């Protein structure tokens, strides 16, 4: 969510109501500040979490989450496997593809789904695609699976690159499509294209 100031006193109630209404949702977050970091990671606060009811004002552990170490490229990025104890590990579906990542370490915007679909439909079969801002793979994986494109990928965020690799492994690519995975870079797009 991106709750308005008028809704903030009721944020935990809103989180609980969303969890009650949508059983497949396990975590409800509210964006509490503007995106102002290098990797466009949204600073969020947990306002609802399945199997952790918020009763009697028990808000411990739900304080805003800001991890400045996310901006240190030298640190090991993310985990490479599902951790049921980590509420920020999520899997989203976009069309017939699944994308898993840590929501607090990568940029994701579900509202871009239609734009992803529109652009991929314009790619010619067996074309070469260079995605300089690949993130966790919303262009890369559909291009491989649907357009049989040769893909060159890059992203500045090392977490995104790690989750791109995870998603390439976990999206049922056959051997022929795996051969279409080109170089995967982790760097500034301006330097990669030189």
PDB file of C-alpha atoms in Angstrom:
ATOM      1  CA  UNK A   1       0.000   0.000   0.000  1.00  0.00           C
ATOM      2  CA  UNK A   2       0.841   3.639  -0.218  1.00  0.00           C
ATOM      3  CA  UNK A   3      -1.526   4.765   2.528  1.00  0.00           C
ATOM      4  CA  UNK A   4      -2.530   8.384   2.872  1.00  0.00           C
ATOM      5  CA  UNK A   5      -1.797  10.152   6.174  1.00  0.00           C
ATOM      6  CA  UNK A   6      -5.490   9.998   7.081  1.00  0.00           C
ATOM      7  CA  UNK A   7      -5.347   6.171   6.938  1.00  0.00           C
ATOM      8  CA  UNK A   8      -2.137   5.694   8.932  1.00  0.00           C
ATOM      9  CA  UNK A   9      -3.832   5.439  12.356  1.00  0.00           C
ATOM     10  CA  UNK A  10      -5.758   2.438  10.957  1.00  0.00           C
ATOM     11  CA  UNK A  11      -2.908   0.755   9.037  1.00  0.00           C
ATOM     12  CA  UNK A  12      -2.822  -2.403  11.182  1.00  0.00           C
ATOM     13  CA  UNK A  13      -6.570  -2.830  10.887  1.00  0.00           C
ATOM     14  CA  UNK A  14      -6.279  -2.424   7.103  1.00  0.00           C
ATOM     15  CA  UNK A  15      -3.512  -5.045   7.043  1.00  0.00           C
ATOM     16  CA  UNK A  16      -5.605  -7.489   9.061  1.00  0.00           C
ATOM     17  CA  UNK A  17      -8.659  -6.955   6.848  1.00  0.00           C
ATOM     18  CA  UNK A  18      -6.635  -7.627   3.681  1.00  0.00           C
ATOM     19  CA  UNK A  19      -5.309 -10.874   5.169  1.00  0.00           C
ATOM     20  CA  UNK A  20      -8.841 -11.944   6.133  1.00  0.00           C
ATOM     21  CA  UNK A  21     -10.229 -11.173   2.675  1.00  0.00           C
ATOM     22  CA  UNK A  22      -7.412 -12.695   0.570  1.00  0.00           C
ATOM     23  CA  UNK A  23      -6.158 -16.051   1.920  1.00  0.00           C
ATOM     24  CA  UNK A  24      -3.290 -16.272  -0.585  1.00  0.00           C
ATOM     25  CA  UNK A  25      -1.707 -13.079   0.758  1.00  0.00           C
ATOM     26  CA  UNK A  26       0.733 -13.648   3.619  1.00  0.00           C
ATOM     27  CA  UNK A  27       2.191 -10.172   4.117  1.00  0.00           C
ATOM     28  CA  UNK A  28       0.766  -6.671   3.825  1.00  0.00           C
ATOM     29  CA  UNK A  29       3.168  -3.733   3.680  1.00  0.00           C
ATOM     30  CA  UNK A  30       2.878   0.023   3.506  1.00  0.00           C
ATOM     31  CA  UNK A  31       5.400   2.195   1.706  1.00  0.00           C
ATOM     32  CA  UNK A  32       6.446   4.797   4.251  1.00  0.00           C
ATOM     33  CA  UNK A  33       8.913   6.945   2.276  1.00  0.00           C
ATOM     34  CA  UNK A  34       9.904   7.879  -1.241  1.00  0.00           C
ATOM     35  CA  UNK A  35      12.271   5.653  -3.198  1.00  0.00           C
ATOM     36  CA  UNK A  36      15.562   7.495  -2.918  1.00  0.00           C
ATOM     37  CA  UNK A  37      18.225   4.798  -3.119  1.00  0.00           C
ATOM     38  CA  UNK A  38      20.438   3.548  -5.895  1.00  0.00           C
ATOM     39  CA  UNK A  39      18.546   0.302  -6.479  1.00  0.00           C
ATOM     40  CA  UNK A  40      14.999   1.776  -6.313  1.00  0.00           C
ATOM     41  CA  UNK A  41      14.112  -0.377  -3.306  1.00  0.00           C
ATOM     42  CA  UNK A  42      10.925   0.743  -1.661  1.00  0.00           C
ATOM     43  CA  UNK A  43      11.167   1.365   2.112  1.00  0.00           C
ATOM     44  CA  UNK A  44       8.244  -0.529   3.631  1.00  0.00           C
ATOM     45  CA  UNK A  45       6.619  -1.270   6.969  1.00  0.00           C
ATOM     46  CA  UNK A  46       4.778  -4.508   7.716  1.00  0.00           C
ATOM     47  CA  UNK A  47       1.143  -3.746   8.555  1.00  0.00           C
ATOM     48  CA  UNK A  48      -0.160  -7.318   8.473  1.00  0.00           C
ATOM     49  CA  UNK A  49       1.384 -10.768   8.530  1.00  0.00           C
ATOM     50  CA  UNK A  50      -0.362 -14.138   8.335  1.00  0.00           C
ATOM     51  CA  UNK A  51       0.066 -16.342  11.402  1.00  0.00           C
ATOM     52  CA  UNK A  52       1.047 -13.289  13.401  1.00  0.00           C
ATOM     53  CA  UNK A  53      -2.134 -11.543  14.468  1.00  0.00           C
ATOM     54  CA  UNK A  54      -1.868  -8.013  15.738  1.00  0.00           C
ATOM     55  CA  UNK A  55      -3.828  -7.895  18.976  1.00  0.00           C
ATOM     56  CA  UNK A  56      -3.829  -5.534  21.939  1.00  0.00           C
ATOM     57  CA  UNK A  57      -1.383  -3.113  20.334  1.00  0.00           C
ATOM     58  CA  UNK A  58       1.353  -5.747  19.916  1.00  0.00           C
ATOM     59  CA  UNK A  59       3.321  -4.066  17.129  1.00  0.00           C
ATOM     60  CA  UNK A  60       6.774  -5.403  18.054  1.00  0.00           C
ATOM     61  CA  UNK A  61       8.724  -6.314  14.955  1.00  0.00           C
ATOM     62  CA  UNK A  62       6.428  -4.297  12.710  1.00  0.00           C
ATOM     63  CA  UNK A  63       8.445  -1.100  12.865  1.00  0.00           C
ATOM     64  CA  UNK A  64       9.577   0.395   9.534  1.00  0.00           C
ATOM     65  CA  UNK A  65      12.245  -1.731   7.864  1.00  0.00           C
ATOM     66  CA  UNK A  66      15.212   0.144   6.461  1.00  0.00           C
ATOM     67  CA  UNK A  67      18.432  -1.729   5.825  1.00  0.00           C
ATOM     68  CA  UNK A  68      21.199   0.577   4.659  1.00  0.00           C
ATOM     69  CA  UNK A  69      23.419  -2.432   3.966  1.00  0.00           C
ATOM     70  CA  UNK A  70      21.248  -2.986   0.886  1.00  0.00           C
ATOM     71  CA  UNK A  71      23.124  -0.112  -0.701  1.00  0.00           C
ATOM     72  CA  UNK A  72      26.526  -1.750  -0.200  1.00  0.00           C
ATOM     73  CA  UNK A  73      27.285  -3.624  -3.411  1.00  0.00           C
ATOM     74  CA  UNK A  74      30.160  -5.506  -1.753  1.00  0.00           C
ATOM     75  CA  UNK A  75      27.823  -7.352   0.624  1.00  0.00           C
ATOM     76  CA  UNK A  76      26.508 -10.801  -0.286  1.00  0.00           C
ATOM     77  CA  UNK A  77      23.170 -10.262  -1.950  1.00  0.00           C
ATOM     78  CA  UNK A  78      20.053 -12.025  -0.765  1.00  0.00           C
ATOM     79  CA  UNK A  79      19.459 -15.718  -0.194  1.00  0.00           C
ATOM     80  CA  UNK A  80      19.237 -18.180  -3.014  1.00  0.00           C
ATOM     81  CA  UNK A  81      16.473 -20.316  -1.605  1.00  0.00           C
ATOM     82  CA  UNK A  82      13.044 -20.018  -0.075  1.00  0.00           C
ATOM     83  CA  UNK A  83      13.117 -19.177   3.624  1.00  0.00           C
ATOM     84  CA  UNK A  84       9.697 -19.612   5.259  1.00  0.00           C
ATOM     85  CA  UNK A  85      10.837 -17.455   8.186  1.00  0.00           C
ATOM     86  CA  UNK A  86      11.517 -14.459   5.955  1.00  0.00           C
ATOM     87  CA  UNK A  87       8.241 -12.617   5.354  1.00  0.00           C
ATOM     88  CA  UNK A  88       9.717 -10.572   2.504  1.00  0.00           C
ATOM     89  CA  UNK A  89      10.440 -13.609   0.301  1.00  0.00           C
ATOM     90  CA  UNK A  90       7.597 -13.631  -2.202  1.00  0.00           C
ATOM     91  CA  UNK A  91       6.515 -15.197  -5.451  1.00  0.00           C
ATOM     92  CA  UNK A  92       4.360 -13.275  -7.890  1.00  0.00           C
ATOM     93  CA  UNK A  93       2.741 -14.517 -11.065  1.00  0.00           C
ATOM     94  CA  UNK A  94       2.755 -12.421 -14.175  1.00  0.00           C
ATOM     95  CA  UNK A  95       0.767 -14.092 -16.920  1.00  0.00           C
ATOM     96  CA  UNK A  96       2.071 -17.703 -16.937  1.00  0.00           C
ATOM     97  CA  UNK A  97       5.439 -16.897 -15.344  1.00  0.00           C
ATOM     98  CA  UNK A  98       6.511 -16.975 -11.700  1.00  0.00           C
ATOM     99  CA  UNK A  99       8.975 -14.524 -10.207  1.00  0.00           C
ATOM    100  CA  UNK A 100      10.433 -15.082  -6.746  1.00  0.00           C
ATOM    101  CA  UNK A 101      12.474 -12.499  -4.860  1.00  0.00           C
ATOM    102  CA  UNK A 102      12.885 -10.625  -1.597  1.00  0.00           C
ATOM    103  CA  UNK A 103      10.495  -7.694  -1.793  1.00  0.00           C
ATOM    104  CA  UNK A 104      12.736  -5.559   0.420  1.00  0.00           C
ATOM    105  CA  UNK A 105      15.812  -6.086  -1.810  1.00  0.00           C
ATOM    106  CA  UNK A 106      14.492  -5.611  -5.361  1.00  0.00           C
ATOM    107  CA  UNK A 107      12.237  -3.308  -7.311  1.00  0.00           C
ATOM    108  CA  UNK A 108       8.930  -4.779  -8.464  1.00  0.00           C
ATOM    109  CA  UNK A 109       5.809  -3.095  -9.779  1.00  0.00           C
ATOM    110  CA  UNK A 110       2.848  -5.276 -10.739  1.00  0.00           C
ATOM    111  CA  UNK A 111       1.290  -2.357 -12.596  1.00  0.00           C
ATOM    112  CA  UNK A 112       3.905  -2.840 -15.337  1.00  0.00           C
ATOM    113  CA  UNK A 113       2.450  -6.239 -16.264  1.00  0.00           C
ATOM    114  CA  UNK A 114       0.508  -4.913 -19.267  1.00  0.00           C
ATOM    115  CA  UNK A 115       3.541  -2.995 -20.512  1.00  0.00           C
ATOM    116  CA  UNK A 116       5.703  -6.122 -20.233  1.00  0.00           C
ATOM    117  CA  UNK A 117       3.134  -8.099 -22.245  1.00  0.00           C
ATOM    118  CA  UNK A 118       2.769  -5.363 -24.884  1.00  0.00           C
ATOM    119  CA  UNK A 119       6.506  -5.038 -25.528  1.00  0.00           C
ATOM    120  CA  UNK A 120       7.230  -8.781 -25.569  1.00  0.00           C
ATOM    121  CA  UNK A 121       4.481  -9.269 -28.164  1.00  0.00           C
ATOM    122  CA  UNK A 122       6.405  -6.881 -30.436  1.00  0.00           C
ATOM    123  CA  UNK A 123       9.638  -8.908 -30.287  1.00  0.00           C
ATOM    124  CA  UNK A 124      10.197 -10.974 -33.410  1.00  0.00           C
ATOM    125  CA  UNK A 125      10.674 -14.713 -33.005  1.00  0.00           C
ATOM    126  CA  UNK A 126      14.323 -15.694 -32.537  1.00  0.00           C
ATOM    127  CA  UNK A 127      15.439 -12.086 -32.067  1.00  0.00           C
ATOM    128  CA  UNK A 128      18.262 -10.863 -29.837  1.00  0.00           C
ATOM    129  CA  UNK A 129      17.122  -8.879 -26.805  1.00  0.00           C
ATOM    130  CA  UNK A 130      19.418  -6.821 -24.597  1.00  0.00           C
ATOM    131  CA  UNK A 131      17.651  -5.934 -21.346  1.00  0.00           C
ATOM    132  CA  UNK A 132      19.879  -3.395 -19.599  1.00  0.00           C
ATOM    133  CA  UNK A 133      17.559  -3.017 -16.591  1.00  0.00           C
ATOM    134  CA  UNK A 134      16.417  -6.641 -16.309  1.00  0.00           C
ATOM    135  CA  UNK A 135      15.548  -6.692 -12.616  1.00  0.00           C
ATOM    136  CA  UNK A 136      14.337 -10.159 -11.629  1.00  0.00           C
ATOM    137  CA  UNK A 137      13.379 -11.087 -15.212  1.00  0.00           C
ATOM    138  CA  UNK A 138       9.925  -9.832 -16.295  1.00  0.00           C
ATOM    139  CA  UNK A 139      11.195  -9.349 -19.880  1.00  0.00           C
ATOM    140  CA  UNK A 140      13.917 -11.989 -19.874  1.00  0.00           C
ATOM    141  CA  UNK A 141      11.853 -15.069 -19.005  1.00  0.00           C
ATOM    142  CA  UNK A 142       8.828 -14.396 -21.243  1.00  0.00           C
ATOM    143  CA  UNK A 143      11.183 -13.493 -24.119  1.00  0.00           C
ATOM    144  CA  UNK A 144      12.931 -16.844 -23.740  1.00  0.00           C
ATOM    145  CA  UNK A 145       9.789 -18.913 -23.315  1.00  0.00           C
ATOM    146  CA  UNK A 146       7.457 -17.205 -25.787  1.00  0.00           C
ATOM    147  CA  UNK A 147       9.676 -15.572 -28.431  1.00  0.00           C
ATOM    148  CA  UNK A 148      12.718 -17.896 -28.294  1.00  0.00           C
ATOM    149  CA  UNK A 149      14.899 -14.786 -28.093  1.00  0.00           C
ATOM    150  CA  UNK A 150      18.606 -14.764 -27.316  1.00  0.00           C
ATOM    151  CA  UNK A 151      18.834 -12.680 -24.131  1.00  0.00           C
ATOM    152  CA  UNK A 152      21.614 -10.443 -22.821  1.00  0.00           C
ATOM    153  CA  UNK A 153      20.762  -9.231 -19.311  1.00  0.00           C
ATOM    154  CA  UNK A 154      22.045  -6.539 -16.972  1.00  0.00           C
ATOM    155  CA  UNK A 155      20.987  -4.879 -13.747  1.00  0.00           C
ATOM    156  CA  UNK A 156      22.809  -2.628 -11.314  1.00  0.00           C
ATOM    157  CA  UNK A 157      21.290  -4.294  -8.243  1.00  0.00           C
ATOM    158  CA  UNK A 158      23.201  -7.504  -7.361  1.00  0.00           C
ATOM    159  CA  UNK A 159      20.102  -8.827  -5.565  1.00  0.00           C
ATOM    160  CA  UNK A 160      18.079  -8.534  -8.769  1.00  0.00           C
ATOM    161  CA  UNK A 161      20.715 -10.471 -10.686  1.00  0.00           C
ATOM    162  CA  UNK A 162      20.693 -13.228  -8.068  1.00  0.00           C
ATOM    163  CA  UNK A 163      16.890 -13.510  -8.264  1.00  0.00           C
ATOM    164  CA  UNK A 164      16.999 -13.388 -12.073  1.00  0.00           C
ATOM    165  CA  UNK A 165      19.238 -16.466 -11.938  1.00  0.00           C
ATOM    166  CA  UNK A 166      16.855 -18.104  -9.428  1.00  0.00           C
ATOM    167  CA  UNK A 167      13.879 -17.373 -11.699  1.00  0.00           C
ATOM    168  CA  UNK A 168      15.674 -18.705 -14.772  1.00  0.00           C
ATOM    169  CA  UNK A 169      16.231 -21.978 -12.893  1.00  0.00           C
ATOM    170  CA  UNK A 170      12.655 -22.216 -11.590  1.00  0.00           C
ATOM    171  CA  UNK A 171      10.567 -21.318 -14.648  1.00  0.00           C
ATOM    172  CA  UNK A 172      10.698 -24.671 -16.451  1.00  0.00           C
ATOM    173  CA  UNK A 173      12.981 -23.712 -19.309  1.00  0.00           C
ATOM    174  CA  UNK A 174      13.766 -26.640 -21.596  1.00  0.00           C
ATOM    175  CA  UNK A 175      17.339 -27.261 -22.736  1.00  0.00           C
ATOM    176  CA  UNK A 176      16.863 -25.425 -26.043  1.00  0.00           C
ATOM    177  CA  UNK A 177      15.672 -22.285 -24.259  1.00  0.00           C
ATOM    178  CA  UNK A 178      18.473 -22.490 -21.698  1.00  0.00           C
ATOM    179  CA  UNK A 179      20.921 -22.231 -24.610  1.00  0.00           C
ATOM    180  CA  UNK A 180      19.395 -18.835 -25.437  1.00  0.00           C
ATOM    181  CA  UNK A 181      20.480 -17.340 -22.113  1.00  0.00           C
ATOM    182  CA  UNK A 182      23.319 -14.999 -22.976  1.00  0.00           C
ATOM    183  CA  UNK A 183      25.666 -13.100 -20.696  1.00  0.00           C
ATOM    184  CA  UNK A 184      24.231 -11.787 -17.425  1.00  0.00           C
ATOM    185  CA  UNK A 185      25.934  -8.615 -16.218  1.00  0.00           C
ATOM    186  CA  UNK A 186      25.764  -6.811 -12.898  1.00  0.00           C
ATOM    187  CA  UNK A 187      26.751  -3.230 -13.593  1.00  0.00           C
ATOM    188  CA  UNK A 188      25.969   0.244 -14.779  1.00  0.00           C
ATOM    189  CA  UNK A 189      24.082  -0.019 -18.094  1.00  0.00           C
ATOM    190  CA  UNK A 190      26.187   2.785 -19.595  1.00  0.00           C
ATOM    191  CA  UNK A 191      29.344   0.724 -19.070  1.00  0.00           C
ATOM    192  CA  UNK A 192      27.785  -2.555 -20.217  1.00  0.00           C
ATOM    193  CA  UNK A 193      26.825  -1.185 -23.647  1.00  0.00           C
ATOM    194  CA  UNK A 194      30.328   0.148 -24.341  1.00  0.00           C
TER     195      UNK A 194
END
